[in-house]
Short mmCIF file of C-alpha atoms in Angstrom, two decimals:
data_model
loop_
_atom_site.label_atom_id
_atom_site.label_comp_id
_atom_site.label_asym_id
_atom_site.label_seq_id
_atom_site.Cartn_x
_atom_site.Cartn_y
_atom_site.Cartn_z
CA UNK A 114 3.74 18.80 15.32
CA UNK A 115 7.27 17.99 14.16
CA UNK A 116 6.30 14.38 13.55
CA UNK A 117 3.32 15.34 11.38
CA UNK A 118 5.38 17.88 9.42
CA UNK A 119 7.99 15.22 8.71
CA UNK A 120 5.51 12.52 7.76
CA UNK A 121 3.14 14.53 5.54
CA UNK A 122 5.60 15.25 2.67
CA UNK A 123 6.49 11.56 2.61
CA UNK A 124 2.83 10.56 2.33
CA UNK A 125 2.19 13.16 -0.36
CA UNK A 126 5.21 11.97 -2.34
CA UNK A 127 4.05 8.38 -2.05
CA UNK A 128 0.54 9.19 -3.28
CA UNK A 129 1.96 11.23 -6.18
CA UNK A 130 4.31 8.38 -7.08
CA UNK A 131 1.42 5.90 -7.04
CA UNK A 132 -0.68 8.31 -9.13
CA UNK A 133 2.03 8.70 -11.77
CA UNK A 134 2.68 4.95 -11.77
CA UNK A 135 -1.01 4.22 -12.37
CA UNK A 136 -1.14 6.83 -15.16
CA UNK A 137 1.90 5.22 -16.79
CA UNK A 138 0.30 1.78 -16.51
CA UNK A 139 -2.94 3.01 -18.07
CA UNK A 140 -0.99 4.60 -20.95
CA UNK A 141 0.92 1.37 -21.53
CA UNK A 142 -2.29 -0.68 -21.49
CA UNK A 143 -3.93 1.74 -23.94
CA UNK A 144 -0.92 1.51 -26.26
CA UNK A 145 -1.01 -2.29 -26.17
CA UNK A 146 -4.78 -2.32 -26.78
CA UNK A 147 -4.43 0.09 -29.71
CA UNK A 148 -1.59 -1.99 -31.21
CA UNK A 149 -3.42 -5.33 -30.87
CA UNK A 150 -6.74 -3.97 -32.09
#
């Protein structure tokens, strides 16, 4: 139980970090597309 409690916040943080990173990438790509077009 202790192992799962210690590992779950890490996994959640990693998924959130990936989510925010992807959102940032999409925003950057949209900005570039809007600027070029």
